[in-house]
PDB file of C-alpha atoms in Angstrom:
ATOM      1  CA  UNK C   1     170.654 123.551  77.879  1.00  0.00           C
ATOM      2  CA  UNK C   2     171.974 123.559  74.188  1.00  0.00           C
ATOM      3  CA  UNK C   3     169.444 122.536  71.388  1.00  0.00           C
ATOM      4  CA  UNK C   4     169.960 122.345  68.299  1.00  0.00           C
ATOM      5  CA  UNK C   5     167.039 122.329  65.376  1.00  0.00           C
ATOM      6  CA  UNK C   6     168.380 120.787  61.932  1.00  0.00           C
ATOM      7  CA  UNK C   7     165.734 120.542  58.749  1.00  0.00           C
ATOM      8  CA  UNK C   8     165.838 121.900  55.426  1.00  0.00           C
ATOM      9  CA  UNK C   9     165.558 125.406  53.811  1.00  0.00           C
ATOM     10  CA  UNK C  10     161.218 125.988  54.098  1.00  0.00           C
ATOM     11  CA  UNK C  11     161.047 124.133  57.326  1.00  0.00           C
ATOM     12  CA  UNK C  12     161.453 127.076  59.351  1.00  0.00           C
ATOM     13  CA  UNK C  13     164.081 125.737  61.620  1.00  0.00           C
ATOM     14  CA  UNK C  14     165.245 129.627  62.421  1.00  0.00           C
ATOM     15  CA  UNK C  15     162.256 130.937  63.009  1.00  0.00           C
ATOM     16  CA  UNK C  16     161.599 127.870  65.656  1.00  0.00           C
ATOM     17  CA  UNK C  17     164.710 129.046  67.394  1.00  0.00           C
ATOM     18  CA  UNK C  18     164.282 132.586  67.418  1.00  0.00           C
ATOM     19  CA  UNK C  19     160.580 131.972  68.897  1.00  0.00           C
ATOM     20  CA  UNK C  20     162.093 129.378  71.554  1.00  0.00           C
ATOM     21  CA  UNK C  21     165.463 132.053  72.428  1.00  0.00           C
ATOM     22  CA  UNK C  22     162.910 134.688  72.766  1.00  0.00           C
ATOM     23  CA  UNK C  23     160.222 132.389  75.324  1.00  0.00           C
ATOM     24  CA  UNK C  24     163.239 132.284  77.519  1.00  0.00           C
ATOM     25  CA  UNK C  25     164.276 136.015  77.440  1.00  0.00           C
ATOM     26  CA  UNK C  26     160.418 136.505  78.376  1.00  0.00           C
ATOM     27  CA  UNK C  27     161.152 134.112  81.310  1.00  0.00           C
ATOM     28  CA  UNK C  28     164.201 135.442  82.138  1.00  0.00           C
ATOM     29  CA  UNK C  29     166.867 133.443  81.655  1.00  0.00           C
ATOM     30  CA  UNK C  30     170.154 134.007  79.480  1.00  0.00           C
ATOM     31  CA  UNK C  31     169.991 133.069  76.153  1.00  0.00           C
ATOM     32  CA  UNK C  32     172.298 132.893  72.449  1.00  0.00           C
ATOM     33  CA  UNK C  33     170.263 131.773  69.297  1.00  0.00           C
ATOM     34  CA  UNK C  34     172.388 131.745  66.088  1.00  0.00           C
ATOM     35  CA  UNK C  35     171.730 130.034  63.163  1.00  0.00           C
ATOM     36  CA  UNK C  36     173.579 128.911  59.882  1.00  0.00           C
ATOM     37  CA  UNK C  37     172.120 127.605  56.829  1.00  0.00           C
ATOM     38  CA  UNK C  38     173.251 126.870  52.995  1.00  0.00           C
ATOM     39  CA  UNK C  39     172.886 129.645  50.396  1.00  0.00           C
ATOM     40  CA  UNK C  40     169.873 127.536  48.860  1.00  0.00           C
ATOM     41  CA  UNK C  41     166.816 128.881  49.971  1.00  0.00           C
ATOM     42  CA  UNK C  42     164.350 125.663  49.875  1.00  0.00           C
ATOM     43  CA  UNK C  43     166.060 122.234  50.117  1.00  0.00           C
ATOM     44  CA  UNK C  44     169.457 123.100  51.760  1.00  0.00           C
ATOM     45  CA  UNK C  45     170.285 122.546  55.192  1.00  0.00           C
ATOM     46  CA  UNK C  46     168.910 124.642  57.836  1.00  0.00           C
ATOM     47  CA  UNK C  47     170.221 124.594  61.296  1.00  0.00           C
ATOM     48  CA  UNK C  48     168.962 126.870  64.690  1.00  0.00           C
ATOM     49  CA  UNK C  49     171.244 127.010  67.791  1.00  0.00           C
ATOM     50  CA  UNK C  50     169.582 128.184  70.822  1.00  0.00           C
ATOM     51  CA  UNK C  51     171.691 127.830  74.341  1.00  0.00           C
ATOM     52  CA  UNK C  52     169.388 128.480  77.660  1.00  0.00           C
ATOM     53  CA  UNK C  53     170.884 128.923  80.942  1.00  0.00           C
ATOM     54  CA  UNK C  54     170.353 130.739  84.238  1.00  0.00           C
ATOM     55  CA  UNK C  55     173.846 131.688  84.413  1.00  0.00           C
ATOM     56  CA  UNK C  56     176.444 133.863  82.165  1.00  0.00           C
ATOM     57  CA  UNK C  57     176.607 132.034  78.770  1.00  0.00           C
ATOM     58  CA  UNK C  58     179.984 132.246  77.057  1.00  0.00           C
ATOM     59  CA  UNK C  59     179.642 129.762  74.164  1.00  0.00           C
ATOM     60  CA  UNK C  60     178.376 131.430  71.002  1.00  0.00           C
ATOM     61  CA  UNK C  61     176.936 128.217  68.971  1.00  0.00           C
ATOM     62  CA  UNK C  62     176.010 124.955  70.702  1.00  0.00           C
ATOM     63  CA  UNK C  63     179.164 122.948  71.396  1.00  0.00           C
ATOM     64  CA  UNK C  64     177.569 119.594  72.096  1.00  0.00           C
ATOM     65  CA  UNK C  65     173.927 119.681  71.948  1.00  0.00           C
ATOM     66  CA  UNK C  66     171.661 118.414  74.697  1.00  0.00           C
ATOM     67  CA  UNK C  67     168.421 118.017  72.443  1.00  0.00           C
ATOM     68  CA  UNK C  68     168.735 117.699  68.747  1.00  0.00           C
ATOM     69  CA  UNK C  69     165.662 118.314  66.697  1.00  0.00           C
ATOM     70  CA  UNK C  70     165.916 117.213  63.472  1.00  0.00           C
ATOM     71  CA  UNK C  71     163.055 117.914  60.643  1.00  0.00           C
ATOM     72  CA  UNK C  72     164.772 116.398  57.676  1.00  0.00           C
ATOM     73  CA  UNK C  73     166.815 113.689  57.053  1.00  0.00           C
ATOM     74  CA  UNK C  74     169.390 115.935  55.448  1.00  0.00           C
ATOM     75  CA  UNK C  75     169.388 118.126  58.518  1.00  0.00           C
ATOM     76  CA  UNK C  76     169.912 115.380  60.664  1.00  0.00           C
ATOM     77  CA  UNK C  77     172.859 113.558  58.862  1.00  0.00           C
ATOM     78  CA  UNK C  78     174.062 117.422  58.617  1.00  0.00           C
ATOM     79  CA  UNK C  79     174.699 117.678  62.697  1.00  0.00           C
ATOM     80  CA  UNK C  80     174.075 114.077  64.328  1.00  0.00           C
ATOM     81  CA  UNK C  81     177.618 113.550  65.551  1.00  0.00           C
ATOM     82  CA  UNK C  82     177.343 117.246  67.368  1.00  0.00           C
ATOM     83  CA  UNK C  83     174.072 115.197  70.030  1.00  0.00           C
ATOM     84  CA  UNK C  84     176.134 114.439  73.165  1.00  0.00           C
ATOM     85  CA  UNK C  85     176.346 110.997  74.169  1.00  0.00           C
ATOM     86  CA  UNK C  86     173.038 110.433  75.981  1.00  0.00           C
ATOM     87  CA  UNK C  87     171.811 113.175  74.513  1.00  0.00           C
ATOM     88  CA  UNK C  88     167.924 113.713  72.958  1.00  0.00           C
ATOM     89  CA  UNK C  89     167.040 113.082  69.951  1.00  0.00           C
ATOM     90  CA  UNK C  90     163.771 114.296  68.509  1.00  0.00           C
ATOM     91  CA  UNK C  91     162.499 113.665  65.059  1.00  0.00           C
ATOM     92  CA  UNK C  92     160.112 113.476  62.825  1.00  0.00           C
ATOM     93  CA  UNK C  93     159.228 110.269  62.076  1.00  0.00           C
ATOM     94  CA  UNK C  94     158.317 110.492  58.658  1.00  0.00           C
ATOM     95  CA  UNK C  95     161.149 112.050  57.132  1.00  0.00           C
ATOM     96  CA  UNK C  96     164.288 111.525  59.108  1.00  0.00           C
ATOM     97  CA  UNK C  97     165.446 107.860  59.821  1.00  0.00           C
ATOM     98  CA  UNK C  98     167.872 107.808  62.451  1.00  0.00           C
ATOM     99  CA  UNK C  99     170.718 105.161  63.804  1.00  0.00           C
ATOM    100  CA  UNK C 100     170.346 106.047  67.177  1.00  0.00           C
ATOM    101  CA  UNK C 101     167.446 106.011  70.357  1.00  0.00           C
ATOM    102  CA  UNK C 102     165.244 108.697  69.637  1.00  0.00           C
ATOM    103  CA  UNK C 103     161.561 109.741  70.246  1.00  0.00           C
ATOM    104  CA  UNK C 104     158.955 111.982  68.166  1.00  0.00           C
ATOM    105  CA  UNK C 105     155.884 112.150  65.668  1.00  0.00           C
ATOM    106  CA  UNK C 106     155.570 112.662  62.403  1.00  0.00           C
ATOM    107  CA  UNK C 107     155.811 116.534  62.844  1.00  0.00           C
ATOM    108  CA  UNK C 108     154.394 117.200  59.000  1.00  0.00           C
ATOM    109  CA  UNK C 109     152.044 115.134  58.696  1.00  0.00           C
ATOM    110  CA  UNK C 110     150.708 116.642  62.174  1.00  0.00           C
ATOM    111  CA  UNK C 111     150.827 120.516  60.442  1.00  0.00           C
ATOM    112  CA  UNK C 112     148.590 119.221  57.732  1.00  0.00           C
ATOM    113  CA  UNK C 113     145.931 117.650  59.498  1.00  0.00           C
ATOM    114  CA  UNK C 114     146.095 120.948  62.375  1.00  0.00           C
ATOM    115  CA  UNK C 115     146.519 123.692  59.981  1.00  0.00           C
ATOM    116  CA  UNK C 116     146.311 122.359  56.190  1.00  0.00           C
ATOM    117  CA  UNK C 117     149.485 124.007  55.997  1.00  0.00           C
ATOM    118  CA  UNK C 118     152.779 121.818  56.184  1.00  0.00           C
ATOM    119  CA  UNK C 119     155.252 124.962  56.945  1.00  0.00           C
ATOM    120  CA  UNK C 120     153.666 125.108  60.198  1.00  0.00           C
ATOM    121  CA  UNK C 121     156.137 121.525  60.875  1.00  0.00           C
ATOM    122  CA  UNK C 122     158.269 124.228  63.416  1.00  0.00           C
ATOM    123  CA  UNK C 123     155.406 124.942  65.628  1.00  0.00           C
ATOM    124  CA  UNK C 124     154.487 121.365  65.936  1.00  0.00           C
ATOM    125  CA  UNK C 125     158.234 120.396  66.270  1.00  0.00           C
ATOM    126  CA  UNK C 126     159.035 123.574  68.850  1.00  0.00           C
ATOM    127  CA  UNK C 127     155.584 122.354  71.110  1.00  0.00           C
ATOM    128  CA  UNK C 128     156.961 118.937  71.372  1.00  0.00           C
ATOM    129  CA  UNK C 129     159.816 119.984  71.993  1.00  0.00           C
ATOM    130  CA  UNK C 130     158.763 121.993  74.672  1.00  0.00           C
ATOM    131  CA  UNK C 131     156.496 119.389  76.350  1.00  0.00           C
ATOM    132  CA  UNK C 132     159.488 116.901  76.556  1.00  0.00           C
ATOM    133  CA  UNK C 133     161.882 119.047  77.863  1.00  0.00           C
ATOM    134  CA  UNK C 134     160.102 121.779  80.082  1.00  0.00           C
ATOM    135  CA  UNK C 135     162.892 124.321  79.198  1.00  0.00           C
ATOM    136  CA  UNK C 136     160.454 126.967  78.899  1.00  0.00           C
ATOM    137  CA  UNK C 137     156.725 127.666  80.159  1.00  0.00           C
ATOM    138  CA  UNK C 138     154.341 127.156  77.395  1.00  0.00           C
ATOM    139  CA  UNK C 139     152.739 130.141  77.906  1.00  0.00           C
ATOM    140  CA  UNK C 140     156.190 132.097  77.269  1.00  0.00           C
ATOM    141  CA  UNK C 141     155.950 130.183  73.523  1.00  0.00           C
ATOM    142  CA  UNK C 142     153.139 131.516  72.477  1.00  0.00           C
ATOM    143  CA  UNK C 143     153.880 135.235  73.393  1.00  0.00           C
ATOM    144  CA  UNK C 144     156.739 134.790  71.777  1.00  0.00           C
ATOM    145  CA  UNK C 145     155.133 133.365  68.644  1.00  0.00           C
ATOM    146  CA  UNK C 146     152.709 136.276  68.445  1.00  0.00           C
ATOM    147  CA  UNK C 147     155.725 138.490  68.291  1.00  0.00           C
ATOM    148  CA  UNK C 148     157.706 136.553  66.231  1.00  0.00           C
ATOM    149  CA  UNK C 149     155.245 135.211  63.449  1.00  0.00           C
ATOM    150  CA  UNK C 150     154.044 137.299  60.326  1.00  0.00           C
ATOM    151  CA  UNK C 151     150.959 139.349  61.438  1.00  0.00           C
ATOM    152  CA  UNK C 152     147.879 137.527  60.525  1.00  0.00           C
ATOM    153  CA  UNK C 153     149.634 134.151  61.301  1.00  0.00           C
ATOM    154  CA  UNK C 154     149.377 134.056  65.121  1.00  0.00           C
ATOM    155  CA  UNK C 155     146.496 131.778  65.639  1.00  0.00           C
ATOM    156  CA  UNK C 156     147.270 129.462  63.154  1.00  0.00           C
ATOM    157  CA  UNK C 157     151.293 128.856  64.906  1.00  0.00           C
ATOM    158  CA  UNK C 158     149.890 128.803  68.074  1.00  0.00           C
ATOM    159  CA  UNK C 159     147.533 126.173  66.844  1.00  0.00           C
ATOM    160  CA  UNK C 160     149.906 124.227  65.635  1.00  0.00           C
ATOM    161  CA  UNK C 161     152.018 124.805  68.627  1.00  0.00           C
ATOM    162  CA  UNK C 162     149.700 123.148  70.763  1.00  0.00           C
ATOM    163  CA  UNK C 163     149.159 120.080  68.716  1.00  0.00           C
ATOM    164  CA  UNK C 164     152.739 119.381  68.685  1.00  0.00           C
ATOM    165  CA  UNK C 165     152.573 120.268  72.708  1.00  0.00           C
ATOM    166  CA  UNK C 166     149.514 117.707  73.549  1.00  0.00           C
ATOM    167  CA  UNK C 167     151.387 115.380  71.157  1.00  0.00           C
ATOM    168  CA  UNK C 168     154.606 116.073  73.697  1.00  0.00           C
ATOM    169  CA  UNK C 169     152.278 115.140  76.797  1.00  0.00           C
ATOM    170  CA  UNK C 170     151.474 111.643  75.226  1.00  0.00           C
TER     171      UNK C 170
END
């Protein structure tokens, strides 16, 4: 599976795929997570490539995604041509307004009321994400966050990881 998480510089789009490319290695399954973004730090485009697979990978950034997250609108108008046809698209629906079928939440706004803290939008985003698709076990996410997340942080992601998730199940 290819998936592809677009946003803005602040959004935490690479730390979202690092956390998913790392669930799978915990599960394990092959897995490539790259990531490119602009030389802004806040505001620029952001983009995580993470491609999951139970066989030998040999594509080094997603070719044609099969899920497409986007977080921002610039993020999405960034990559929206690289969703395969019947592809999935998930955004959030306050801040990215796409031309195409899509599902999703308003990701931010979730953060804020979970956490009072919007830059948790990747947890939320990542447990949708992984309630939609089933591409990894939930419980493989949340390891991986409390490797992945500055110390001190862990509850809080994983909080907001599960509000995204039970907002997946809906």
């Amino acid at each position: 599976m290819q998936i592809r998480f677009a946003g803005i510089g602040g959004q935490g789009v690479v730390l979202a795929g690092v956390i998913l490319g790392e669930a799978a290695a915990i599960e394990g399954l092959n897995v490539v997570q790259t990531q490119d973004y602009s030389s802004a730090s806040r505001g620029g485009h952001s983009i995580a490539d993470v491609i999951i697979s139970k066989e030998p990978i040999y594509d080094v950034i997603v070719t044609k995604a099969d899920v497409l997250v986007a977080l921002a609108q610039l993020g999405y108008d960034t990559v929206k041509d690289e969703l395969k046809e019947g592809g999935l698209l998930i955004i959030d629906t306050d801040l990215v307004k796409p031309d195409r079928d899509y599902i999703g939440a308003p990701f931010t706004r979730l953060a804020e009321e979970t956490t009072g803290l919007a830059l948790t939008v990747n947890m939320v985003a990542l447990g949708y994400l992984v309630a939609k698709t089933g591409v990894v076990k939930k419980e493989n996410v949340e390891e991986a966050i409390r490797r992945r997340v500055p110390k001190g942080t862990e509850e809080i992601n994983i909080r907001a990881f599960r509000a995204g998730f039970e907002e997946g199940l809906k």
